[in-house]
Coordinates of C-alpha atoms in Angstrom, one line a residue:
Chain R
M595 CA -61.1 147.4 -56.5
L596 CA -58.2 145.5 -57.7
L597 CA -55.9 148.2 -58.6
P598 CA -54.0 148.9 -55.3
A599 CA -53.3 145.3 -54.9
V600 CA -52.3 144.8 -58.6
V601 CA -49.8 147.8 -58.3
L602 CA -48.3 146.6 -55.2
V603 CA -47.8 142.8 -56.4
L604 CA -46.5 144.4 -59.7
I605 CA -43.8 146.3 -57.8
Y606 CA -42.8 143.7 -55.0
C607 CA -43.5 140.4 -56.4
Y608 CA -42.8 141.0 -60.2
G609 CA -40.3 143.6 -59.7
P610 CA -37.9 141.3 -58.0
M611 CA -38.5 138.9 -60.9
V612 CA -37.1 141.4 -63.1
G613 CA -34.2 142.1 -60.7
M614 CA -33.0 138.6 -61.2
V615 CA -31.2 139.5 -64.2
I616 CA -28.3 140.3 -62.1
A617 CA -27.8 136.7 -61.7
F618 CA -26.1 137.1 -65.2
E619 CA -24.2 140.2 -64.3
K620 CA -21.1 141.1 -62.2
Y621 CA -23.5 143.3 -60.2
V622 CA -21.9 146.4 -58.6
P623 CA -24.4 148.4 -56.7
A624 CA -22.8 151.7 -57.7
K625 CA -23.3 151.1 -61.2
G626 CA -26.9 149.8 -61.0
M627 CA -28.5 147.0 -62.7
I628 CA -28.3 148.4 -66.3
H629 CA -24.7 149.5 -66.3
S630 CA -23.2 146.4 -64.4
K631 CA -21.0 144.3 -66.7
W632 CA -22.9 141.4 -68.3
V633 CA -21.1 138.0 -67.7
G634 CA -23.6 135.4 -68.9
L635 CA -23.3 132.2 -67.0
D636 CA -20.0 133.0 -65.3
N637 CA -21.9 133.2 -61.8
F638 CA -23.4 129.8 -62.4
K639 CA -20.2 128.3 -63.3
Y640 CA -18.5 129.8 -60.2
V641 CA -21.3 128.3 -57.9
I642 CA -20.9 124.9 -59.7
S643 CA -17.2 125.1 -59.0
L644 CA -17.6 125.5 -55.3
P645 CA -17.2 122.3 -53.3
D646 CA -19.8 123.3 -51.0
T647 CA -22.5 123.7 -53.3
Y648 CA -23.3 119.9 -53.4
R649 CA -23.2 119.6 -49.9
V650 CA -25.6 122.4 -49.4
L651 CA -27.8 121.0 -52.1
Y652 CA -27.7 117.6 -50.5
N653 CA -28.4 118.9 -47.1
T654 CA -31.4 120.9 -48.4
V655 CA -33.2 117.9 -50.0
Y656 CA -32.2 115.5 -47.3
I657 CA -33.6 117.7 -44.4
A658 CA -36.6 118.7 -46.5
F659 CA -37.4 115.2 -47.5
M660 CA -37.0 113.9 -43.9
K661 CA -39.4 116.6 -42.7
M662 CA -41.9 115.7 -45.4
I663 CA -42.1 112.1 -44.5
A664 CA -42.4 112.7 -40.6
G665 CA -44.5 115.7 -41.2
L666 CA -47.1 113.5 -43.1
I667 CA -47.1 110.6 -40.7
A668 CA -47.2 112.3 -37.3
P669 CA -50.4 114.3 -37.9
I670 CA -52.2 111.0 -39.3
V671 CA -51.2 109.1 -36.2
V672 CA -52.3 111.8 -33.8
A673 CA -55.6 112.5 -35.7
L674 CA -56.6 108.8 -35.5
L675 CA -55.8 108.8 -31.8
L676 CA -57.5 112.1 -31.1
N677 CA -60.6 110.8 -33.0
E678 CA -60.9 108.0 -30.3
V679 CA -61.2 110.6 -27.6
R680 CA -64.9 111.1 -27.1
T681 CA -64.8 113.4 -24.1
M682 CA -65.1 116.9 -25.7
L683 CA -63.4 118.6 -22.8
F684 CA -60.2 116.4 -23.2
K685 CA -60.2 116.5 -27.0
R686 CA -60.5 120.3 -26.8
L687 CA -57.7 120.6 -24.2
Y688 CA -55.3 118.2 -26.3
Q689 CA -55.9 120.1 -29.5
T690 CA -55.2 123.5 -27.6
F691 CA -52.0 122.3 -26.3
I692 CA -50.7 120.8 -29.4
Y693 CA -51.6 123.6 -31.9
L694 CA -49.8 126.0 -29.8
P695 CA -46.1 125.7 -31.0
H696 CA -47.3 126.4 -34.6
F697 CA -48.3 129.9 -33.6
L698 CA -44.8 130.8 -32.3
S699 CA -41.8 132.1 -34.3
W700 CA -38.5 130.2 -34.6
I701 CA -37.0 133.1 -32.7
I702 CA -39.0 132.0 -29.7
L703 CA -38.8 128.3 -30.2
G704 CA -35.2 128.6 -31.1
G705 CA -34.5 130.7 -27.9
I706 CA -36.3 127.8 -26.1
M707 CA -34.2 125.1 -28.0
L708 CA -31.0 126.7 -27.2
D709 CA -31.9 126.6 -23.5
I710 CA -33.2 123.1 -23.2
L711 CA -30.7 121.5 -25.5
S712 CA -27.7 123.2 -23.9
P713 CA -25.1 120.4 -23.3
S714 CA -24.3 121.3 -19.5
S715 CA -27.5 122.8 -18.1
G716 CA -30.4 121.9 -20.6
L717 CA -33.4 120.1 -19.6
V718 CA -33.1 117.4 -22.1
N719 CA -29.3 116.6 -21.5
Q720 CA -30.1 116.5 -17.7
A721 CA -32.8 113.9 -18.3
L722 CA -30.5 112.0 -20.4
E723 CA -27.9 112.1 -17.8
A724 CA -30.6 110.8 -15.2
L725 CA -31.3 108.0 -17.2
G726 CA -27.6 107.2 -17.4
F727 CA -26.6 108.4 -20.9
E728 CA -23.7 110.6 -22.0
P729 CA -24.8 114.3 -22.6
I730 CA -25.2 115.1 -26.3
F731 CA -24.3 118.4 -27.9
F732 CA -27.4 118.6 -30.0
L733 CA -26.7 121.8 -31.7
G734 CA -23.0 121.5 -32.3
D735 CA -22.8 117.9 -33.6
N736 CA -23.1 117.2 -37.2
K737 CA -24.4 113.6 -36.3
W738 CA -27.3 115.1 -34.5
F739 CA -28.1 118.4 -36.1
P740 CA -30.2 117.2 -38.9
Y741 CA -32.5 115.1 -36.6
V742 CA -32.8 118.1 -34.2
L743 CA -34.1 120.0 -37.1
V744 CA -36.4 117.3 -38.2
G745 CA -37.4 116.5 -34.6
S746 CA -38.2 120.2 -33.6
D747 CA -40.1 120.8 -37.0
V748 CA -42.4 118.0 -36.3
W749 CA -42.9 119.1 -32.9
K750 CA -43.7 122.5 -33.9
E751 CA -46.3 121.5 -36.8
F752 CA -47.7 117.9 -36.1
G753 CA -50.6 119.4 -34.0
F754 CA -51.6 121.9 -36.6
G755 CA -51.4 119.3 -39.4
T756 CA -53.9 117.2 -37.7
I757 CA -56.7 119.8 -38.3
V758 CA -57.2 118.7 -42.0
Y759 CA -57.0 114.9 -41.1
L760 CA -59.7 115.5 -38.3
A761 CA -61.9 117.1 -40.8
A762 CA -61.5 114.4 -43.3
L763 CA -62.4 111.9 -40.5
T764 CA -65.8 113.7 -39.8
G765 CA -66.4 113.6 -43.4
I766 CA -66.4 109.7 -43.5
N767 CA -70.0 108.3 -43.9
P768 CA -71.1 107.0 -40.6
S769 CA -73.3 104.3 -42.1
L770 CA -69.9 102.6 -43.2
Y771 CA -69.0 102.2 -39.6
E772 CA -72.5 100.9 -38.8
A773 CA -72.4 98.3 -41.6
A774 CA -68.8 97.3 -40.5
E775 CA -70.0 96.8 -36.9
I776 CA -73.0 94.7 -38.0
D777 CA -70.4 92.5 -40.0
G778 CA -68.6 92.1 -36.7
A779 CA -65.7 94.2 -37.2
N780 CA -64.1 95.4 -33.9
R781 CA -62.6 98.9 -33.5
W782 CA -59.1 98.2 -34.8
Q783 CA -60.8 96.4 -37.9
Q784 CA -63.0 99.4 -38.4
T785 CA -60.0 101.7 -38.3
R786 CA -58.1 99.6 -40.8
H787 CA -61.0 99.0 -43.4
V788 CA -63.1 102.2 -43.0
T789 CA -61.1 105.0 -41.6
L790 CA -57.9 104.7 -43.3
P791 CA -59.3 104.1 -46.9
G792 CA -61.5 107.1 -46.2
M793 CA -58.3 109.1 -45.3
V794 CA -56.2 107.9 -48.4
P795 CA -57.4 110.7 -50.8
I796 CA -56.4 113.6 -48.4
M797 CA -53.2 111.8 -47.6
I798 CA -52.3 111.5 -51.1
L799 CA -53.3 115.1 -51.9
L800 CA -51.1 116.4 -48.9
A801 CA -48.2 114.2 -50.0
T802 CA -48.2 115.5 -53.5
L803 CA -48.6 119.1 -52.5
S804 CA -45.6 118.7 -50.2
L805 CA -43.5 117.3 -52.9
G806 CA -43.4 121.0 -54.3
Q807 CA -41.4 122.0 -51.1
I808 CA -38.5 119.8 -51.8
L809 CA -36.1 122.8 -51.8
N810 CA -37.6 124.3 -48.9
A811 CA -35.7 122.9 -45.8
G812 CA -37.0 125.8 -43.5
F813 CA -34.8 129.0 -43.5
D814 CA -36.2 130.3 -40.1
Q815 CA -35.5 127.3 -38.3
V816 CA -32.0 126.6 -39.6
F817 CA -30.9 130.0 -39.5
N818 CA -31.8 130.3 -35.9
L819 CA -30.5 127.0 -34.7
Y820 CA -27.3 126.5 -36.8
N821 CA -23.6 127.8 -36.0
T822 CA -20.5 127.5 -37.9
Q823 CA -19.7 124.0 -36.3
V824 CA -22.9 122.5 -38.0
Y825 CA -22.6 124.1 -41.4
E826 CA -21.5 120.7 -42.9
S827 CA -24.9 119.2 -42.0
G828 CA -27.1 122.0 -41.7
D829 CA -26.3 124.5 -44.2
I830 CA -29.0 124.8 -46.9
I831 CA -29.7 126.8 -50.0
D832 CA -31.3 129.7 -48.3
T833 CA -28.8 130.1 -45.7
L834 CA -26.2 130.0 -48.3
V835 CA -27.9 132.8 -50.3
Y836 CA -28.2 134.8 -47.2
R837 CA -24.4 134.5 -46.4
L838 CA -23.2 134.8 -50.0
G839 CA -25.6 137.9 -50.8
L840 CA -26.2 139.9 -47.5
Q841 CA -23.2 139.0 -45.6
Q842 CA -20.4 138.9 -48.4
A843 CA -22.2 141.2 -50.8
Q844 CA -21.7 138.8 -53.7
Y845 CA -25.0 139.9 -55.2
G846 CA -24.7 138.4 -58.6
V847 CA -23.7 134.9 -57.2
A848 CA -26.3 134.9 -54.4
T849 CA -29.0 135.7 -57.0
A850 CA -27.8 133.1 -59.3
V851 CA -28.2 130.5 -56.6
G852 CA -31.7 131.9 -55.7
L853 CA -32.7 131.9 -59.3
F854 CA -31.7 128.2 -59.4
K855 CA -33.8 127.6 -56.4
S856 CA -36.8 129.6 -57.6
V857 CA -36.9 127.7 -61.0
V858 CA -36.5 124.2 -59.6
S859 CA -39.1 124.9 -57.0
F860 CA -41.3 126.3 -59.5
I861 CA -41.1 123.3 -61.6
F862 CA -41.8 121.0 -58.5
I863 CA -44.7 123.0 -57.2
S864 CA -46.3 123.3 -60.7
L865 CA -45.9 119.7 -61.2
S866 CA -47.3 118.9 -57.7
Y867 CA -50.3 121.0 -58.3
Y868 CA -50.9 119.5 -61.9
V869 CA -50.6 115.8 -60.4
A870 CA -53.0 117.0 -57.5
Y871 CA -55.4 118.4 -60.1
R872 CA -55.3 115.4 -62.4
F873 CA -55.5 112.6 -59.8
A874 CA -57.4 114.3 -56.9
N875 CA -59.3 116.9 -58.7
Y876 CA -57.6 119.6 -56.3
R877 CA -57.9 123.3 -57.4
I878 CA -56.7 126.0 -55.5
F879 CA -59.4 128.4 -56.5
Chain D
M665 CA -77.2 102.6 -27.4
V666 CA -75.1 101.6 -24.4
Y667 CA -72.8 98.9 -24.7
R668 CA -70.2 97.3 -22.4
M669 CA -66.6 98.1 -23.1
S670 CA -64.4 95.4 -24.0
W671 CA -61.3 94.9 -21.8
S672 CA -59.1 95.4 -24.8
R673 CA -60.9 98.6 -25.7
R674 CA -60.4 99.8 -22.3
C675 CA -56.8 99.2 -22.3
F676 CA -56.6 101.2 -25.6
L677 CA -58.4 104.0 -24.2
A678 CA -56.1 104.2 -21.1
A679 CA -53.1 103.9 -23.4
N680 CA -54.5 106.6 -25.7
Y681 CA -55.2 109.0 -23.0
T682 CA -51.9 108.6 -21.6
F683 CA -50.1 109.0 -24.9
L684 CA -51.9 112.2 -25.9
T685 CA -51.4 113.5 -22.3
V686 CA -47.8 112.9 -22.6
L687 CA -47.8 114.6 -26.3
S688 CA -49.6 117.6 -24.8
L689 CA -47.1 117.9 -22.1
L690 CA -44.4 117.7 -24.6
C691 CA -45.8 120.8 -26.2
L692 CA -46.2 122.7 -22.9
I693 CA -43.1 121.6 -20.8
P694 CA -40.6 123.9 -22.8
F695 CA -42.7 126.8 -22.1
I696 CA -43.2 125.9 -18.4
H697 CA -39.5 125.4 -18.0
I698 CA -38.7 128.7 -19.8
L699 CA -41.3 130.5 -17.4
A700 CA -39.5 128.8 -14.3
V701 CA -36.1 129.9 -15.5
S702 CA -37.5 133.5 -16.1
L703 CA -38.7 133.6 -12.4
S704 CA -35.6 131.8 -10.8
S705 CA -32.6 133.6 -9.3
A706 CA -29.6 133.9 -11.7
A707 CA -27.4 131.7 -9.8
A708 CA -30.0 128.8 -9.8
A709 CA -30.4 129.2 -13.5
S710 CA -26.8 129.2 -14.2
A711 CA -26.3 126.1 -12.0
G712 CA -29.1 124.3 -14.2
S713 CA -31.1 123.4 -11.1
V714 CA -34.3 124.9 -12.5
K715 CA -36.6 122.2 -13.9
L716 CA -40.3 123.0 -14.1
W717 CA -40.6 125.1 -10.9
P718 CA -38.8 128.4 -10.2
V719 CA -35.8 128.2 -7.6
E720 CA -35.5 131.1 -5.4
W721 CA -38.4 133.1 -6.6
T722 CA -37.5 136.6 -8.0
I723 CA -38.9 138.9 -10.8
A724 CA -35.5 140.6 -11.1
S725 CA -35.2 139.4 -14.7
Y726 CA -38.6 140.8 -15.7
E727 CA -37.7 144.1 -14.0
N728 CA -34.5 144.1 -16.0
V729 CA -36.2 143.4 -19.3
L730 CA -39.0 145.8 -19.0
S731 CA -36.5 148.5 -17.8
K732 CA -34.5 148.0 -21.0
Q733 CA -35.2 150.8 -23.4
E734 CA -34.4 148.8 -26.5
F735 CA -36.9 146.0 -25.5
L736 CA -39.7 148.4 -25.0
T737 CA -39.2 150.3 -28.1
S738 CA -39.0 147.1 -30.3
F739 CA -42.3 145.9 -28.5
L740 CA -43.7 149.1 -29.6
V741 CA -42.5 148.9 -33.0
S742 CA -44.2 145.3 -33.2
L743 CA -47.3 146.5 -31.8
K744 CA -47.6 149.3 -34.5
R745 CA -46.4 146.7 -37.2
V746 CA -49.2 144.3 -36.3
L747 CA -51.9 147.1 -36.3
L748 CA -50.8 148.7 -39.7
G749 CA -49.9 145.4 -41.3
T750 CA -53.0 143.5 -40.3
S751 CA -55.4 146.4 -41.6
V752 CA -53.5 146.6 -44.8
N753 CA -53.5 142.8 -45.3
M754 CA -57.2 142.5 -44.5
V755 CA -58.4 145.4 -46.6
L756 CA -56.6 144.4 -49.5
T757 CA -57.6 140.6 -49.0
I758 CA -61.2 141.6 -49.2
L759 CA -60.8 144.1 -52.0
V760 CA -59.1 141.3 -54.1
A761 CA -61.0 138.3 -53.1
Y762 CA -64.6 139.9 -53.7
P763 CA -64.2 140.6 -57.4
L764 CA -62.2 137.3 -57.9
S765 CA -65.0 135.3 -56.4
K766 CA -67.1 136.5 -59.2
E767 CA -67.9 134.0 -62.3
V768 CA -66.2 134.6 -65.5
A769 CA -69.5 135.5 -67.1
N770 CA -69.8 138.6 -64.8
F771 CA -66.1 139.5 -64.6
R772 CA -64.4 138.7 -68.0
P773 CA -60.7 139.1 -67.1
R774 CA -61.1 137.1 -63.8
T775 CA -59.0 134.2 -64.8
V776 CA -56.2 136.5 -66.0
Y777 CA -56.2 138.2 -62.6
V778 CA -56.2 135.0 -60.6
W779 CA -53.2 133.8 -62.2
F780 CA -51.5 137.1 -61.9
F781 CA -51.7 136.7 -58.2
V782 CA -51.3 133.0 -57.8
L783 CA -48.1 132.9 -59.8
T784 CA -46.5 135.0 -57.0
M785 CA -47.1 131.8 -54.7
L786 CA -45.5 129.7 -57.2
F787 CA -42.3 131.7 -58.3
S788 CA -40.5 134.3 -56.5
G789 CA -37.6 136.8 -57.3
G790 CA -35.7 135.6 -54.3
L791 CA -33.9 137.4 -51.4
I792 CA -31.5 139.7 -53.1
P793 CA -33.8 141.1 -55.8
L794 CA -36.4 141.6 -53.2
Y795 CA -33.9 143.5 -51.1
M796 CA -33.0 145.7 -54.0
T797 CA -36.6 146.6 -54.8
V798 CA -37.3 147.7 -51.3
K799 CA -34.3 149.6 -51.2
M800 CA -35.0 151.2 -54.6
T801 CA -38.6 152.0 -53.6
G802 CA -37.1 154.2 -50.6
L803 CA -39.0 152.0 -48.0
M804 CA -35.8 151.0 -46.1
D805 CA -35.7 151.8 -42.3
S806 CA -39.3 152.6 -42.2
L807 CA -42.3 150.7 -40.8
W808 CA -43.7 150.5 -44.3
A809 CA -40.8 148.2 -45.3
L810 CA -42.4 145.5 -43.0
V811 CA -45.8 145.9 -44.5
I812 CA -45.9 146.8 -48.0
P813 CA -43.8 144.1 -49.6
A814 CA -46.5 141.4 -48.2
A815 CA -49.3 143.7 -48.2
V816 CA -51.3 141.2 -50.5
P817 CA -51.3 137.8 -48.9
V818 CA -52.3 135.7 -51.8
Y819 CA -52.9 132.6 -49.9
N820 CA -55.4 134.3 -47.6
V821 CA -56.9 135.8 -50.6
V822 CA -57.5 132.4 -52.1
L823 CA -59.2 131.1 -48.9
L824 CA -61.4 134.0 -48.8
L825 CA -62.2 133.8 -52.4
N826 CA -63.4 130.2 -51.9
F827 CA -65.3 131.2 -48.9
F828 CA -67.1 134.0 -50.7
R829 CA -68.1 131.7 -53.6
G830 CA -69.9 129.5 -51.2
L831 CA -72.4 132.2 -50.2
P832 CA -75.6 132.2 -51.8
K833 CA -75.8 134.2 -55.1
E834 CA -79.6 135.3 -54.6
L835 CA -78.4 137.8 -51.9
E836 CA -76.3 139.7 -54.3
E837 CA -78.8 139.6 -57.1
S838 CA -81.6 140.9 -54.8
A839 CA -79.4 143.7 -53.5
T840 CA -78.3 144.7 -57.1
I841 CA -82.2 145.0 -57.9
D842 CA -82.4 147.1 -54.8
G843 CA -79.7 149.4 -56.3
A844 CA -76.7 148.6 -54.3
N845 CA -73.5 149.0 -56.0
P846 CA -70.6 146.4 -55.8
F847 CA -68.9 148.1 -52.9
V848 CA -72.0 148.3 -50.8
I849 CA -72.8 144.7 -51.6
M850 CA -69.1 143.8 -50.6
W851 CA -69.2 145.6 -47.3
K852 CA -72.8 145.2 -46.3
I853 CA -73.3 141.6 -47.5
F854 CA -70.2 139.6 -47.9
V855 CA -68.2 140.9 -45.2
P856 CA -70.7 140.5 -42.3
L857 CA -71.5 137.0 -43.6
S858 CA -67.6 135.9 -43.5
V859 CA -67.0 136.8 -39.8
P860 CA -65.6 133.2 -39.2
A861 CA -63.2 133.4 -42.3
L862 CA -62.2 137.0 -41.6
A863 CA -61.5 136.2 -38.0
T864 CA -59.3 133.3 -39.1
L865 CA -57.2 135.2 -41.6
T866 CA -56.9 138.3 -39.2
L867 CA -55.4 135.9 -36.7
F868 CA -53.0 134.5 -39.2
S869 CA -52.1 138.0 -40.4
M870 CA -51.5 139.1 -37.0
V871 CA -49.4 136.0 -36.0
M872 CA -47.4 136.5 -39.2
H873 CA -46.5 140.2 -38.5
W874 CA -45.8 139.5 -34.7
N875 CA -43.6 136.5 -35.6
S876 CA -41.7 138.2 -38.6
W877 CA -38.1 139.0 -37.8
F878 CA -36.0 138.4 -40.9
D879 CA -37.5 141.4 -42.7
G880 CA -36.9 143.6 -39.8
L881 CA -33.3 142.4 -39.5
I882 CA -32.5 143.2 -43.3
F883 CA -34.6 146.3 -43.9
M884 CA -33.9 148.3 -40.9
N885 CA -30.6 149.8 -40.5
Q886 CA -30.9 151.2 -37.0
P887 CA -31.5 148.4 -34.1
E888 CA -34.0 150.9 -32.5
H889 CA -36.3 150.4 -35.5
Y890 CA -36.2 146.6 -34.9
P891 CA -39.4 144.9 -34.3
L892 CA -39.5 142.6 -31.1
Q893 CA -38.7 139.4 -32.9
S894 CA -35.6 141.0 -34.8
F895 CA -34.5 142.5 -31.6
L896 CA -34.7 139.0 -29.9
Q897 CA -32.8 137.4 -32.7
T898 CA -30.0 139.4 -32.1
V899 CA -30.0 139.3 -28.2
V900 CA -31.3 135.8 -27.4
I901 CA -30.0 133.9 -30.7
Q902 CA -26.8 135.6 -31.7
R903 CA -26.2 136.8 -28.0
D904 CA -25.0 139.9 -29.4
M905 CA -23.0 142.1 -27.0
R906 CA -23.9 145.4 -28.8
F907 CA -26.8 146.0 -26.5
L908 CA -24.9 145.9 -23.3
T909 CA -24.6 149.1 -21.2
P910 CA -22.3 149.5 -18.2
E911 CA -25.5 149.3 -16.0
D912 CA -26.5 146.1 -17.6
V913 CA -23.0 144.7 -16.6
D914 CA -24.0 145.4 -12.9
M915 CA -27.4 144.1 -13.6
L916 CA -26.0 140.7 -14.8
K917 CA -25.1 139.9 -11.2
L918 CA -28.6 139.6 -10.4
V919 CA -29.9 138.7 -13.8
S920 CA -28.1 136.0 -15.9
D921 CA -28.1 135.7 -19.6
R922 CA -30.3 132.8 -19.3
T923 CA -33.0 134.1 -17.0
S924 CA -33.0 137.4 -19.1
S925 CA -33.3 135.5 -22.3
A926 CA -36.1 133.5 -20.7
A927 CA -38.0 136.6 -19.6
Q928 CA -37.7 138.1 -22.9
I929 CA -38.9 135.0 -24.7
F930 CA -42.0 134.8 -22.3
V931 CA -42.8 138.5 -22.8
A932 CA -42.7 137.9 -26.5
T933 CA -45.0 134.9 -26.4
L934 CA -47.6 136.4 -24.2
P935 CA -49.5 138.5 -26.8
I936 CA -50.0 135.1 -28.7
L937 CA -50.8 133.2 -25.7
L938 CA -53.7 136.0 -24.9
V939 CA -55.1 136.1 -28.6
Y940 CA -54.8 132.5 -29.3
P941 CA -57.6 130.8 -27.0
F942 CA -60.4 133.1 -28.3
L943 CA -59.7 132.6 -31.8
Q944 CA -59.1 128.9 -31.8
K945 CA -62.9 128.1 -32.5
Y946 CA -62.7 130.2 -35.6
F947 CA -59.4 128.9 -37.0
V948 CA -60.3 125.3 -36.8
H949 CA -63.3 125.9 -39.1
G950 CA -61.5 128.4 -41.1
I951 CA -58.7 126.2 -42.1
V952 CA -61.2 123.3 -42.9
M953 CA -63.2 125.3 -45.2
G954 CA -60.0 126.5 -46.9
S955 CA -58.3 123.2 -47.4
V956 CA -61.2 120.5 -47.8
K957 CA -63.6 121.4 -50.6
E958 CA -66.8 119.9 -51.5

């Protein structure tokens, strides 16, 4: 039963891992992987010598970190508020609407963003102007671009993120609430002393697991929203690999950058899984 | 038990409903706006006077989009991809999840296989080596390039494997005694019992295939093989002029770049809008069973 899957995974997941040797070569497609010249760490040295590298690394970690924080807090808040909604119809309606953006691609959402954030005729800037603010060139201004990335990412994913927390909320023992109520706790005190502590384990678990994503700032999103004007604040490792590798055909160099990312990511993900296993008894299988 | 709501509680509830309504609207307004733009005249859209209701109703942009050969071709490519890709994904997910859901005592090398698959979730070769692998295996420029490299969705396998493990073992034992082989057990017992889980995974797989754009962009050499999202990436995001024909230039008088983009975005969103409400009840349950255990 496993055979077809094993073969496919071997070729398309483990195959590329072998292909990473070109990170140590001056790879020329015509010569192939075996006959290209071996240059050792030259590609890595070249990357380190580029002034852009540090900026890209900084952008990646900065954007990913902000997304991580915002992406943890927003769903918790919304889940708590949704939990107070007792009318099933409303609860279901709210959930349907806030889950929706999660299911659309960054092409669709990028197209929508380009339209509503446009400095001249976009909906957002028209609203800003009506309120008496200067229009902002959200997608062309280095000051704003990272926040646009974080904001739109939260907008896309916060609804979907609430699912897990809502599940955790239904798992809290109802007798705890009854006890708190008998002790005279009001709704807010119940939330503070029963609900929040009840959610802590899952919060810690998700925070831990998200640490593994520190080098994933979101290729789909950045690639579809950025332009040459905001490279300074928006260029991330994945977009750099794309430009070096597929646009400038510097295969060896691009693979070296990719290898660096894969290795660091692997360490972080393994570490986060291990910590989650040790302290939250989380196992993926 | 009926209790009178305190004043502060009522205030909170009012504020809560207001806040959540605003939040829901924030998720909806961009789509309503795009729909309104797509149904407005070119002039009104370029002038930026369209907000949430179409100005000077016209379906010219849709007529334009649906008459464009490239759009229809890529829509078709995407449909084929979703059908083929989702079937391949689901078959392989079930085939892998079933044996791996067994205990080590019954299936000795289980742990080795599980790690073999899970490792690919943690470490990947990266973009360039994957590109070269696809090229070497001769998949370039065919629909298979979009289906085969991600044929085994390991994350889905893990979710299904955990679901399978929750099913009662006695079912399998009694079936074995009745003489059923593993394939029969898998197909006649485990699959029918896992409909909610399988529906969730099917939805995810379909959405993934419908939304993918990057593989289309890099693995397809000819634009007419692009799936819809890759095609949209080039026309809506890159605003590539490659696809403009002389007739299009005439058309632009009636249809602006903006209304046309909006119409294409909306048509590409439609399939998801149609499938999503029906599967929602499944996926909420499906996610929960996969993420919160015990």
